[in-house]
Amino acid sequence: MTDQIIPLADGFAPATPDAWEALAVKALAGKPVDSLVRRTRDDVARGPLFAPHNAAAPDAALPGTPPFARGRVLARDAYLPWAMRQAHDTAAPREANTAILADLAGGASEITLEIDPSGKSGIAARNSDELEAVLADVMLDLAPVHLRAGAWDIEAAGLLLDVLERRDAVAGGGLGLSAALGREAGKRIALATRAREISPAIRAFRADGRAVFEAGGTEVQELAFAAASAAEAIDALVKSGWDAGDAAATIEVELAADTDIHLTIAKLRAMRLIWAQMMDAWGVSDERAALYLHATTGERGLSAIDPWTNLIRAACAGFAATAGGADALTITPMTRAAGRSTPFSRRLARNLHILLAEETHAGKINDPAGGSYLHETLSHKLAEAAWGEMQRIIALGGASAALRSDIWKADIAKAAEGLMKLVSTGKEPVIGVTSFPDLDPRALKAEDSDYTPPALANSAFADAPVDAIPLPAPMRTAAPFEAIRAKVEAAAPGPVFLATLGTLPEFNARAGFAINRLGVAGLRAAPAMAHDSVEACVEAFRSSGSALAIICGTDDAYGAHAAGLAAALKAAGATSVWLAGRRDSAPAEAAIDHAIHMRSDALEDARLAARAMGVDA
């Protein structure tokens, strides 16, 4: 039997940009075609149409071939299409070891040790003996170990090298040294040189764009900082005697993967385009020019109150990372916003790797977005914008100088402020926080740890880090909403009254919206009931004992009854009367204190609702 392809397009005229535009204009009923354009926070246009006539030319080279802009390899490993990296933060070294062995047995292929000598936010491994206890029975020739030690990167890297020198074989891994070299560049370069003597497979430096993402930065800022950090490290290594190719090969770039799948795919591909340009500038054209790209699912959008929604975010971000060509992927445990990871949250994190690999088959094709008009064009636009921003960072003195620059810090703060505005106004919704909040989420706590590290005479960690790189402070978009909700839930006010107009079909949509918007603040609403008259509605409000009433109905009902109903509700004791809908849908003289709708500021709505119900938020 011979399979035949059915020519479904036969008999149809070929599609043209003019024909598409004519149909679009007709569907838009007079609005311009440019009204379909969405823009990133960097003002990069997305649309209105990605097609051959306006798309960037696809990169000609195949994946796995110079300049490696489409990936390191031509075909991914069928069984391990990307490094499945798992982060560990259990405080006690021996307990951390138990958790690590469980994850390796359960499918993780690499481990990240989050080191904190105090044990408050990571593993309290303070000397080589304690780090040996953490890595007991871990076969380092099969399971690469990476470090994330924040301000303590120099001290932790030295400890890991002490342990690796005692082992017969090392599969690779990473020291996690900041590629933004800081004031102690010489010490970081010396550790990288020492690591290369142990194994050239060890990547000493991390060019950490993800830190910019977690601080609220834009995609272009994230890419530019990662590239500028890598450039700073390569330049310093070359000046200290390293070959440029070897210097590039000892750097891992880390970016955040977000729930905006297409933008994340384009961002990761853009990083490869930038890297290829950098390698060309240094004259590196062999296999050492291939970027090693590590993606971590973002933390800034996580919910602490309802961590179950974080699984959705991790799945979307994880898929975007694998489709975007990440060589290694860390899936952030769902409990991270509330504290430490737990055995359960780590198990779900590593199982997501397996689902992505075996159910979505995301690793079956290398560079699946290659040739896509949307992704090719967006990738090139992001790369071009980020290249310009990288030059600006270099003009400030490089990545290390930018981190101490008031100008650059102000840019990141402005981006974070803009992000919160998008979240609050519903343009960047956070499921379970700003939309569809669950007022009774199933409890899931972070790991409780009362571990206090014992006194130690030979700790490698002094009272202060040797050189703390001042990375921008992370943010979490859900945090201000959750702070209001915590105060409301502690005060436990009664339900808000929904003052409905008309029949159920007429008020149901806006009543449902009001219920969800109140839920953002942790407030509950009394069931929305139909009333025979305005007087009956007011009497029901009086019996409810609520201080806040929200009028819900149609625009026509608002025009006819909102003014009278609002006045009657105030006379009946309402301290605040709101409208579900835009304020101009009710008469100007109506005694409406506030209006909530799809584009009203959800954070301000939550604050005002809490205060109306007697909660100081």
Coordinates of C-alpha atoms in Angstrom, one line a residue, residues 16-31 33 49:
T16 CA -0.6 36.7 -1.0
P17 CA 0.1 39.5 1.5
D18 CA -2.4 41.8 -0.3
A19 CA -5.1 39.1 -0.1
W20 CA -4.5 38.5 3.6
E21 CA -4.6 42.2 4.3
A22 CA -7.9 42.7 2.5
L23 CA -9.5 39.9 4.5
A24 CA -8.0 41.3 7.7
V25 CA -9.3 44.8 7.1
K26 CA -12.7 43.4 6.4
A27 CA -12.7 41.4 9.6
L28 CA -11.4 44.4 11.6
A29 CA -14.4 46.5 10.5
G30 CA -12.4 49.5 9.7
K31 CA -9.7 49.3 12.3
V33 CA -4.2 46.2 10.4
L49 CA 1.7 38.8 10.1

